Amino acid sequence: MHLHIRQTVTQKLWYRPDIDGLRAVAVLSVVLFHYGAPIRGGFTGVDVFFVISGFLITQTLAAEIAAGSFSIIGFYDRRIRRILPALLVMLAASLLAGALLLSPGDYTTLGTTAAMATFGVSNFFFYDHTGYFDRTSDLLPLLHTWSLAVEEQFYLVWPVLLYGLSLCRSRGLMAAALAVIVVAVCAGSIVYFRVDPKGAFYLAPPRAWELAIGALLVFLPPMRRAAGEIAAVAGLILIGIGFTISPAKFPGEFALYPCIGAALIVWPRNGQTTSSEVLGALAPIGLISYSLYLWHWPIWVLYRIYINGGLPGTTEAAILAIISVLIATLSYRYVEKPFRVRRWKPLQTVGVGIAAMLAMSAAGFSITAANGLPQRLPAEAQPLRDLTTMWDWPCKEATIDKFGRYCVFGAPWETARHKSMIWGDSHAEHIAPIIEAASRDPDRSFLVFAGCSAVLGDGNFIIMIGNPDYPQRCQRIHAGAMTVLEDSAIDQVILTSSWLELPRRIGNDDERRGAEAMREALAKLVGQTSIPGRQFILIGGEPELPLQVVECAHARLAGLWRAPCEAGLGSTDARTLLQRSAVVDDIFTELARTHPNVATVFPARRLCRDDGCDVSLDGEFLYRDPSHIRRNLKPQTRRDFADRIGLTAALNRQ
């Protein structure tokens, strides 16, 4: 049965050091990319891994099918012994390190991702919560497990599908069927990338063609030596081109470069080629590539967390790389290799593997259920234990006509004698508790109309990575806000936003053009919505802090294990901040000069001096993250903050 398949695959089961060499190229490119080397497309090494995996796994499966010895249990026995032990050791070590380094909020995330990575589904978490190239992704210790999840999901389906294809009883038909699958899924992935770039990156279906192209190679005739020489060189060139690809363009059609390049190298050939011999010299690194991939990222991220979110220098990066290689070597020698030797029957291996997975998953989810074990922190640090807690502030919601439900505080919106509208992005939400503490009018109601800056949506737009609908959203919010402002009872409009980067982003890196567009938008807004008795308050930005400053302050208060750090903003940073703020401040000042009903508040000017900026008040650290004030500050701190920045006077002027 299936003699033609047996003849095709058995000749390819010998060890190929060039494939391990290609693994070395793939893992080194990923490590260099993650460790800050100037190789902007180094992440495409993962795609090379996918092609290699598809080829090697399919080669073994096809041989078993041809020999009549194929077994699903046997397949998962091998996968468990190959993948699980080293993965579980890395996950356990990450959880232990996280207990020392991470805040409860971040530790909760680590617990969740560890549990999901155990069962090969962490890619769904990262798809839902972040983008691979976002700043927020930089400090997730288990982000790299998304690729393992994609592989394992592919191999849930692939053995059965391959067995079904083998019934074709023709190598040519199998190759043709696989080619159709590769082309169809690849085309679908390219189209899907335009609709959902993050999904095309993280999810298994859009990535399946990359593993399938490796599988296809098993059923193609071997190349002649001369053709193999040319193909291998072409493959290396294509992989090299992949290393130059911008993350913003990936995957889509640009994934073809590393995948076709890897396929040309992996494609079986008659006889050794020069390129194969060169790659073979890298085989020792390829042997530890799986462990190196597992360990390099958590080592890098956990060290970054230790230095409070900063970026390691060149020497530090080199030391971390050496540590990663050493740990990977130990993992390969004492974890991977021993478990590759079959000690139990396949069914026993699968049973023990599932039990180990359940145990690790239970450990991860127990951390999640315990909210990251906040009892690790002293009582005074509890208000800072996670981002959600620092954003906590009770606000009743009210239905505002057709616009949905919005946060409303103060007097009831429907019956209030005086109404204020706070319009802006997330800064409208973080300033709301401070406004509540500062307001002295018991008959005033405040509506928080948050979601987008008031200068966007009416001709001005910015691009938000990972949020392609943001321009349309701003357009809807702007139109809705203008309709709400038709209510003549609204006698106070408070405009706030994350202003600092808007001139540059609106002007597509032309700050002067963007600033002029902002000035025109604000003047138009005030002109169109001014009515007798209506006042406008323009609130400038608070000092934006480096991530290291926020991380340092939170970690110091929480007693976490971190490097010594400075939890403040020095004089140089303060001067730079005030210089950057001047562009927007000048727009506000000019608008107030020409419109008597416009008042201005400049928090950065009030909080910063020549020797630095205040980041704490009344013994409380003010910041939730680099650009947002905590909403769970004590009431007195909120009142004092409003007084300090001049907001109280602006709100209560007659």
Short mmCIF file of N, CA and C in Angstrom, two decimals, residues 291-417:
data_model
loop_
_atom_site.label_atom_id
_atom_site.label_comp_id
_atom_site.label_asym_id
_atom_site.label_seq_id
_atom_site.Cartn_x
_atom_site.Cartn_y
_atom_site.Cartn_z
N SER A 291 15.33 25.59 22.27
CA SER A 291 15.54 26.11 23.62
C SER A 291 15.98 27.57 23.59
N LEU A 292 16.79 27.93 22.61
CA LEU A 292 17.23 29.32 22.51
C LEU A 292 16.04 30.23 22.22
N TYR A 293 15.16 29.79 21.34
CA TYR A 293 13.95 30.57 21.06
C TYR A 293 13.10 30.70 22.32
N LEU A 294 12.96 29.60 23.06
CA LEU A 294 12.15 29.64 24.28
C LEU A 294 12.69 30.62 25.30
N TRP A 295 14.00 30.64 25.50
CA TRP A 295 14.57 31.37 26.62
C TRP A 295 14.98 32.80 26.30
N HIS A 296 15.32 33.11 25.06
CA HIS A 296 15.92 34.41 24.81
C HIS A 296 14.97 35.56 25.12
N TRP A 297 13.68 35.37 24.82
CA TRP A 297 12.73 36.49 25.00
C TRP A 297 12.41 36.75 26.47
N PRO A 298 12.03 35.74 27.27
CA PRO A 298 11.79 36.05 28.68
C PRO A 298 13.03 36.58 29.40
N ILE A 299 14.22 36.11 29.02
CA ILE A 299 15.43 36.66 29.63
C ILE A 299 15.55 38.15 29.32
N TRP A 300 15.32 38.50 28.08
CA TRP A 300 15.39 39.91 27.65
C TRP A 300 14.33 40.75 28.35
N VAL A 301 13.09 40.28 28.34
CA VAL A 301 11.98 41.06 28.90
C VAL A 301 12.11 41.19 30.41
N LEU A 302 12.42 40.10 31.09
CA LEU A 302 12.52 40.16 32.54
C LEU A 302 13.68 41.06 32.98
N TYR A 303 14.74 41.09 32.19
CA TYR A 303 15.82 42.02 32.51
C TYR A 303 15.37 43.46 32.28
N ARG A 304 14.64 43.69 31.21
CA ARG A 304 14.11 45.04 30.97
C ARG A 304 13.19 45.47 32.11
N ILE A 305 12.38 44.56 32.58
CA ILE A 305 11.52 44.88 33.72
C ILE A 305 12.37 45.19 34.95
N TYR A 306 13.43 44.42 35.14
CA TYR A 306 14.33 44.66 36.28
C TYR A 306 14.92 46.06 36.22
N ILE A 307 15.23 46.56 35.02
CA ILE A 307 15.77 47.92 34.90
C ILE A 307 14.64 48.91 34.62
N ASN A 308 13.44 48.56 35.04
CA ASN A 308 12.29 49.45 35.04
C ASN A 308 11.85 49.89 33.65
N GLY A 309 11.88 48.95 32.72
CA GLY A 309 11.36 49.22 31.39
C GLY A 309 12.33 49.85 30.44
N GLY A 310 13.56 50.08 30.88
CA GLY A 310 14.54 50.68 29.99
C GLY A 310 15.05 49.69 28.95
N LEU A 311 15.85 50.19 28.03
CA LEU A 311 16.45 49.33 27.01
C LEU A 311 17.90 49.03 27.39
N PRO A 312 18.29 47.77 27.40
CA PRO A 312 19.68 47.43 27.72
C PRO A 312 20.64 48.04 26.70
N GLY A 313 21.83 48.40 27.17
CA GLY A 313 22.85 48.88 26.27
C GLY A 313 23.47 47.73 25.48
N THR A 314 24.40 48.06 24.61
CA THR A 314 25.02 47.06 23.75
C THR A 314 25.72 45.97 24.56
N THR A 315 26.48 46.38 25.57
CA THR A 315 27.18 45.40 26.40
C THR A 315 26.20 44.51 27.14
N GLU A 316 25.16 45.13 27.70
CA GLU A 316 24.15 44.35 28.41
C GLU A 316 23.47 43.36 27.47
N ALA A 317 23.15 43.81 26.26
CA ALA A 317 22.49 42.93 25.29
C ALA A 317 23.39 41.74 24.95
N ALA A 318 24.69 42.00 24.79
CA ALA A 318 25.62 40.91 24.48
C ALA A 318 25.69 39.91 25.63
N ILE A 319 25.70 40.41 26.86
CA ILE A 319 25.74 39.51 28.03
C ILE A 319 24.45 38.69 28.10
N LEU A 320 23.32 39.33 27.85
CA LEU A 320 22.04 38.61 27.86
C LEU A 320 22.01 37.54 26.78
N ALA A 321 22.58 37.85 25.62
CA ALA A 321 22.63 36.85 24.54
C ALA A 321 23.47 35.65 24.94
N ILE A 322 24.61 35.91 25.58
CA ILE A 322 25.47 34.81 26.04
C ILE A 322 24.74 33.97 27.09
N ILE A 323 24.06 34.64 28.01
CA ILE A 323 23.29 33.91 29.03
C ILE A 323 22.21 33.06 28.37
N SER A 324 21.55 33.61 27.36
CA SER A 324 20.51 32.86 26.66
C SER A 324 21.07 31.61 26.01
N VAL A 325 22.22 31.74 25.37
CA VAL A 325 22.85 30.58 24.72
C VAL A 325 23.25 29.53 25.76
N LEU A 326 23.79 29.98 26.88
CA LEU A 326 24.20 29.03 27.92
C LEU A 326 22.99 28.28 28.49
N ILE A 327 21.92 29.01 28.79
CA ILE A 327 20.73 28.36 29.33
C ILE A 327 20.10 27.45 28.28
N ALA A 328 20.11 27.89 27.02
CA ALA A 328 19.57 27.05 25.95
C ALA A 328 20.37 25.76 25.82
N THR A 329 21.69 25.86 25.96
CA THR A 329 22.54 24.66 25.87
C THR A 329 22.22 23.69 27.00
N LEU A 330 22.06 24.23 28.21
CA LEU A 330 21.70 23.38 29.35
C LEU A 330 20.31 22.77 29.15
N SER A 331 19.39 23.56 28.63
CA SER A 331 18.04 23.06 28.39
C SER A 331 18.06 21.93 27.36
N TYR A 332 18.84 22.11 26.30
CA TYR A 332 18.93 21.07 25.28
C TYR A 332 19.55 19.80 25.85
N ARG A 333 20.63 19.98 26.62
CA ARG A 333 21.36 18.81 27.14
C ARG A 333 20.59 18.06 28.22
N TYR A 334 19.96 18.79 29.12
CA TYR A 334 19.39 18.14 30.30
C TYR A 334 17.86 18.08 30.32
N VAL A 335 17.22 18.75 29.36
CA VAL A 335 15.75 18.69 29.30
C VAL A 335 15.28 18.10 27.98
N GLU A 336 15.70 18.71 26.87
CA GLU A 336 15.22 18.24 25.56
C GLU A 336 15.68 16.81 25.26
N LYS A 337 16.99 16.58 25.28
CA LYS A 337 17.52 15.27 24.85
C LYS A 337 17.02 14.11 25.70
N PRO A 338 17.04 14.21 27.02
CA PRO A 338 16.55 13.06 27.81
C PRO A 338 15.10 12.70 27.51
N PHE A 339 14.27 13.70 27.28
CA PHE A 339 12.85 13.40 27.06
C PHE A 339 12.56 12.92 25.64
N ARG A 340 13.51 13.10 24.74
CA ARG A 340 13.28 12.59 23.39
C ARG A 340 13.39 11.07 23.34
N VAL A 341 14.05 10.50 24.33
CA VAL A 341 14.15 9.04 24.41
C VAL A 341 12.83 8.50 24.94
N ARG A 342 12.22 7.61 24.19
CA ARG A 342 10.92 7.06 24.60
C ARG A 342 11.10 6.10 25.78
N ARG A 343 10.49 6.43 26.89
CA ARG A 343 10.57 5.60 28.10
C ARG A 343 9.25 4.89 28.39
N TRP A 344 8.16 5.48 27.91
CA TRP A 344 6.85 4.91 28.17
C TRP A 344 6.17 4.60 26.85
N LYS A 345 5.10 3.87 26.95
CA LYS A 345 4.26 3.67 25.79
C LYS A 345 3.63 5.00 25.39
N PRO A 346 3.33 5.17 24.09
CA PRO A 346 2.79 6.45 23.63
C PRO A 346 1.59 6.94 24.44
N LEU A 347 0.66 6.05 24.75
CA LEU A 347 -0.52 6.47 25.49
C LEU A 347 -0.15 6.97 26.88
N GLN A 348 0.85 6.35 27.50
CA GLN A 348 1.30 6.80 28.82
C GLN A 348 1.94 8.19 28.72
N THR A 349 2.75 8.38 27.67
CA THR A 349 3.38 9.69 27.47
C THR A 349 2.33 10.77 27.32
N VAL A 350 1.32 10.50 26.50
CA VAL A 350 0.26 11.48 26.29
C VAL A 350 -0.46 11.77 27.60
N GLY A 351 -0.74 10.72 28.38
CA GLY A 351 -1.41 10.92 29.66
C GLY A 351 -0.60 11.76 30.63
N VAL A 352 0.69 11.44 30.75
CA VAL A 352 1.57 12.21 31.64
C VAL A 352 1.70 13.65 31.13
N GLY A 353 1.81 13.80 29.81
CA GLY A 353 1.92 15.13 29.23
C GLY A 353 0.70 15.98 29.53
N ILE A 354 -0.48 15.40 29.37
CA ILE A 354 -1.71 16.14 29.66
C ILE A 354 -1.77 16.52 31.14
N ALA A 355 -1.36 15.59 32.01
CA ALA A 355 -1.35 15.88 33.45
C ALA A 355 -0.41 17.04 33.77
N ALA A 356 0.77 17.04 33.14
CA ALA A 356 1.73 18.13 33.36
C ALA A 356 1.19 19.45 32.84
N MET A 357 0.52 19.40 31.69
CA MET A 357 -0.09 20.60 31.14
C MET A 357 -1.17 21.15 32.06
N LEU A 358 -1.98 20.25 32.59
CA LEU A 358 -3.04 20.68 33.52
C LEU A 358 -2.44 21.31 34.77
N ALA A 359 -1.35 20.74 35.26
CA ALA A 359 -0.71 21.29 36.46
C ALA A 359 -0.17 22.69 36.20
N MET A 360 0.54 22.86 35.08
CA MET A 360 1.08 24.18 34.76
C MET A 360 -0.04 25.19 34.50
N SER A 361 -1.06 24.74 33.79
CA SER A 361 -2.19 25.62 33.52
C SER A 361 -2.88 26.03 34.81
N ALA A 362 -3.02 25.09 35.74
CA ALA A 362 -3.64 25.40 37.03
C ALA A 362 -2.80 26.42 37.79
N ALA A 363 -1.48 26.28 37.73
CA ALA A 363 -0.60 27.25 38.40
C ALA A 363 -0.79 28.64 37.80
N GLY A 364 -0.83 28.71 36.47
CA GLY A 364 -1.01 30.00 35.83
C GLY A 364 -2.35 30.63 36.15
N PHE A 365 -3.41 29.85 36.02
CA PHE A 365 -4.74 30.40 36.26
C PHE A 365 -4.98 30.70 37.74
N SER A 366 -4.28 30.01 38.63
CA SER A 366 -4.41 30.34 40.06
C SER A 366 -3.84 31.73 40.33
N ILE A 367 -2.77 32.08 39.64
CA ILE A 367 -2.23 33.44 39.75
C ILE A 367 -3.22 34.45 39.21
N THR A 368 -3.85 34.10 38.09
CA THR A 368 -4.87 34.98 37.52
C THR A 368 -6.04 35.15 38.47
N ALA A 369 -6.52 34.03 39.01
CA ALA A 369 -7.67 34.08 39.93
C ALA A 369 -7.35 34.87 41.19
N ALA A 370 -6.09 34.85 41.59
CA ALA A 370 -5.67 35.58 42.80
C ALA A 370 -5.29 37.02 42.48
N ASN A 371 -5.62 37.48 41.25
CA ASN A 371 -5.33 38.86 40.84
C ASN A 371 -3.85 39.21 40.98
N GLY A 372 -3.00 38.25 40.65
CA GLY A 372 -1.57 38.51 40.66
C GLY A 372 -0.95 38.55 42.04
N LEU A 373 -1.64 37.97 43.02
CA LEU A 373 -1.12 37.88 44.40
C LEU A 373 -0.74 39.26 44.95
N PRO A 374 -1.71 40.16 45.08
CA PRO A 374 -1.39 41.51 45.59
C PRO A 374 -0.89 41.52 47.02
N GLN A 375 -1.11 40.43 47.77
CA GLN A 375 -0.61 40.36 49.14
C GLN A 375 0.91 40.40 49.21
N ARG A 376 1.57 40.26 48.05
CA ARG A 376 3.03 40.41 48.01
C ARG A 376 3.45 41.85 48.30
N LEU A 377 2.52 42.80 48.13
CA LEU A 377 2.84 44.22 48.23
C LEU A 377 2.45 44.77 49.60
N PRO A 378 3.17 45.78 50.08
CA PRO A 378 2.77 46.43 51.33
C PRO A 378 1.46 47.19 51.15
N ALA A 379 0.80 47.51 52.25
CA ALA A 379 -0.53 48.15 52.21
C ALA A 379 -0.50 49.46 51.44
N GLU A 380 0.55 50.25 51.61
CA GLU A 380 0.59 51.56 50.96
C GLU A 380 0.72 51.47 49.44
N ALA A 381 1.11 50.31 48.94
CA ALA A 381 1.26 50.13 47.49
C ALA A 381 0.02 49.53 46.84
N GLN A 382 -0.97 49.14 47.61
CA GLN A 382 -2.15 48.49 47.04
C GLN A 382 -2.87 49.36 46.00
N PRO A 383 -2.99 50.69 46.20
CA PRO A 383 -3.65 51.50 45.17
C PRO A 383 -2.92 51.50 43.83
N LEU A 384 -1.66 51.05 43.81
CA LEU A 384 -0.86 51.03 42.59
C LEU A 384 -0.70 49.62 42.03
N ARG A 385 -1.50 48.67 42.50
CA ARG A 385 -1.19 47.27 42.21
C ARG A 385 -1.40 46.89 40.75
N ASP A 386 -2.28 47.58 40.03
CA ASP A 386 -2.44 47.28 38.61
C ASP A 386 -3.09 48.46 37.92
N LEU A 387 -3.06 48.45 36.60
CA LEU A 387 -3.60 49.56 35.81
C LEU A 387 -5.09 49.75 36.04
N THR A 388 -5.81 48.64 36.18
CA THR A 388 -7.26 48.73 36.39
C THR A 388 -7.57 49.43 37.70
N THR A 389 -6.87 49.07 38.75
CA THR A 389 -7.08 49.71 40.06
C THR A 389 -6.76 51.20 39.99
N MET A 390 -5.69 51.55 39.32
CA MET A 390 -5.30 52.97 39.23
C MET A 390 -6.26 53.78 38.36
N TRP A 391 -7.08 53.10 37.57
CA TRP A 391 -8.05 53.78 36.72
C TRP A 391 -9.44 53.76 37.36
N ASP A 392 -9.53 53.14 38.52
CA ASP A 392 -10.83 52.95 39.16
C ASP A 392 -11.36 54.27 39.72
N TRP A 393 -12.55 54.62 39.30
CA TRP A 393 -13.24 55.81 39.81
C TRP A 393 -14.72 55.67 39.46
N PRO A 394 -15.58 55.59 40.45
CA PRO A 394 -16.99 55.35 40.16
C PRO A 394 -17.64 56.54 39.47
N CYS A 395 -18.32 56.27 38.38
CA CYS A 395 -19.02 57.32 37.64
C CYS A 395 -20.31 56.75 37.09
N LYS A 396 -21.41 57.40 37.38
CA LYS A 396 -22.69 56.94 36.88
C LYS A 396 -22.79 57.20 35.39
N GLU A 397 -23.50 56.34 34.71
CA GLU A 397 -23.71 56.52 33.27
C GLU A 397 -25.12 57.03 33.01
N ALA A 398 -25.24 57.86 32.00
CA ALA A 398 -26.55 58.38 31.61
C ALA A 398 -26.68 58.27 30.10
N THR A 399 -27.89 58.05 29.63
CA THR A 399 -28.15 57.97 28.20
C THR A 399 -28.28 59.38 27.65
N ILE A 400 -27.47 59.70 26.67
CA ILE A 400 -27.49 61.03 26.05
C ILE A 400 -28.09 60.88 24.65
N ASP A 401 -29.40 60.97 24.57
CA ASP A 401 -30.12 60.83 23.31
C ASP A 401 -29.66 59.57 22.57
N LYS A 402 -29.30 59.72 21.31
CA LYS A 402 -28.95 58.56 20.48
C LYS A 402 -27.47 58.20 20.59
N PHE A 403 -26.73 58.91 21.41
CA PHE A 403 -25.29 58.72 21.42
C PHE A 403 -24.84 57.63 22.38
N GLY A 404 -25.77 57.03 23.07
CA GLY A 404 -25.40 55.96 23.99
C GLY A 404 -25.24 56.46 25.41
N ARG A 405 -24.57 55.66 26.22
CA ARG A 405 -24.41 55.97 27.63
C ARG A 405 -23.01 56.52 27.90
N TYR A 406 -22.98 57.60 28.65
CA TYR A 406 -21.72 58.27 28.95
C TYR A 406 -21.61 58.53 30.44
N CYS A 407 -20.37 58.67 30.89
CA CYS A 407 -20.11 59.01 32.29
C CYS A 407 -20.63 60.41 32.57
N VAL A 408 -21.44 60.53 33.62
CA VAL A 408 -21.98 61.81 34.06
C VAL A 408 -21.81 61.90 35.57
N PHE A 409 -21.27 63.01 36.06
CA PHE A 409 -21.13 63.19 37.50
C PHE A 409 -21.58 64.59 37.89
N GLY A 410 -21.75 64.79 39.19
CA GLY A 410 -22.32 66.04 39.68
C GLY A 410 -23.82 65.93 39.78
N ALA A 411 -24.53 66.99 39.45
CA ALA A 411 -25.99 66.98 39.48
C ALA A 411 -26.52 66.11 38.34
N PRO A 412 -27.76 65.61 38.45
CA PRO A 412 -28.35 64.83 37.35
C PRO A 412 -28.36 65.64 36.05
N TRP A 413 -27.96 65.00 34.96
CA TRP A 413 -27.83 65.70 33.68
C TRP A 413 -29.15 66.29 33.21
N GLU A 414 -30.22 65.55 33.37
CA GLU A 414 -31.51 65.98 32.82
C GLU A 414 -32.04 67.23 33.51
N THR A 415 -31.76 67.39 34.79
CA THR A 415 -32.36 68.49 35.55
C THR A 415 -31.37 69.55 36.01
N ALA A 416 -30.10 69.40 35.65
CA ALA A 416 -29.07 70.33 36.13
C ALA A 416 -29.30 71.74 35.60
N ARG A 417 -29.07 72.73 36.46
CA ARG A 417 -29.18 74.13 36.03
C ARG A 417 -28.00 74.52 35.16
#
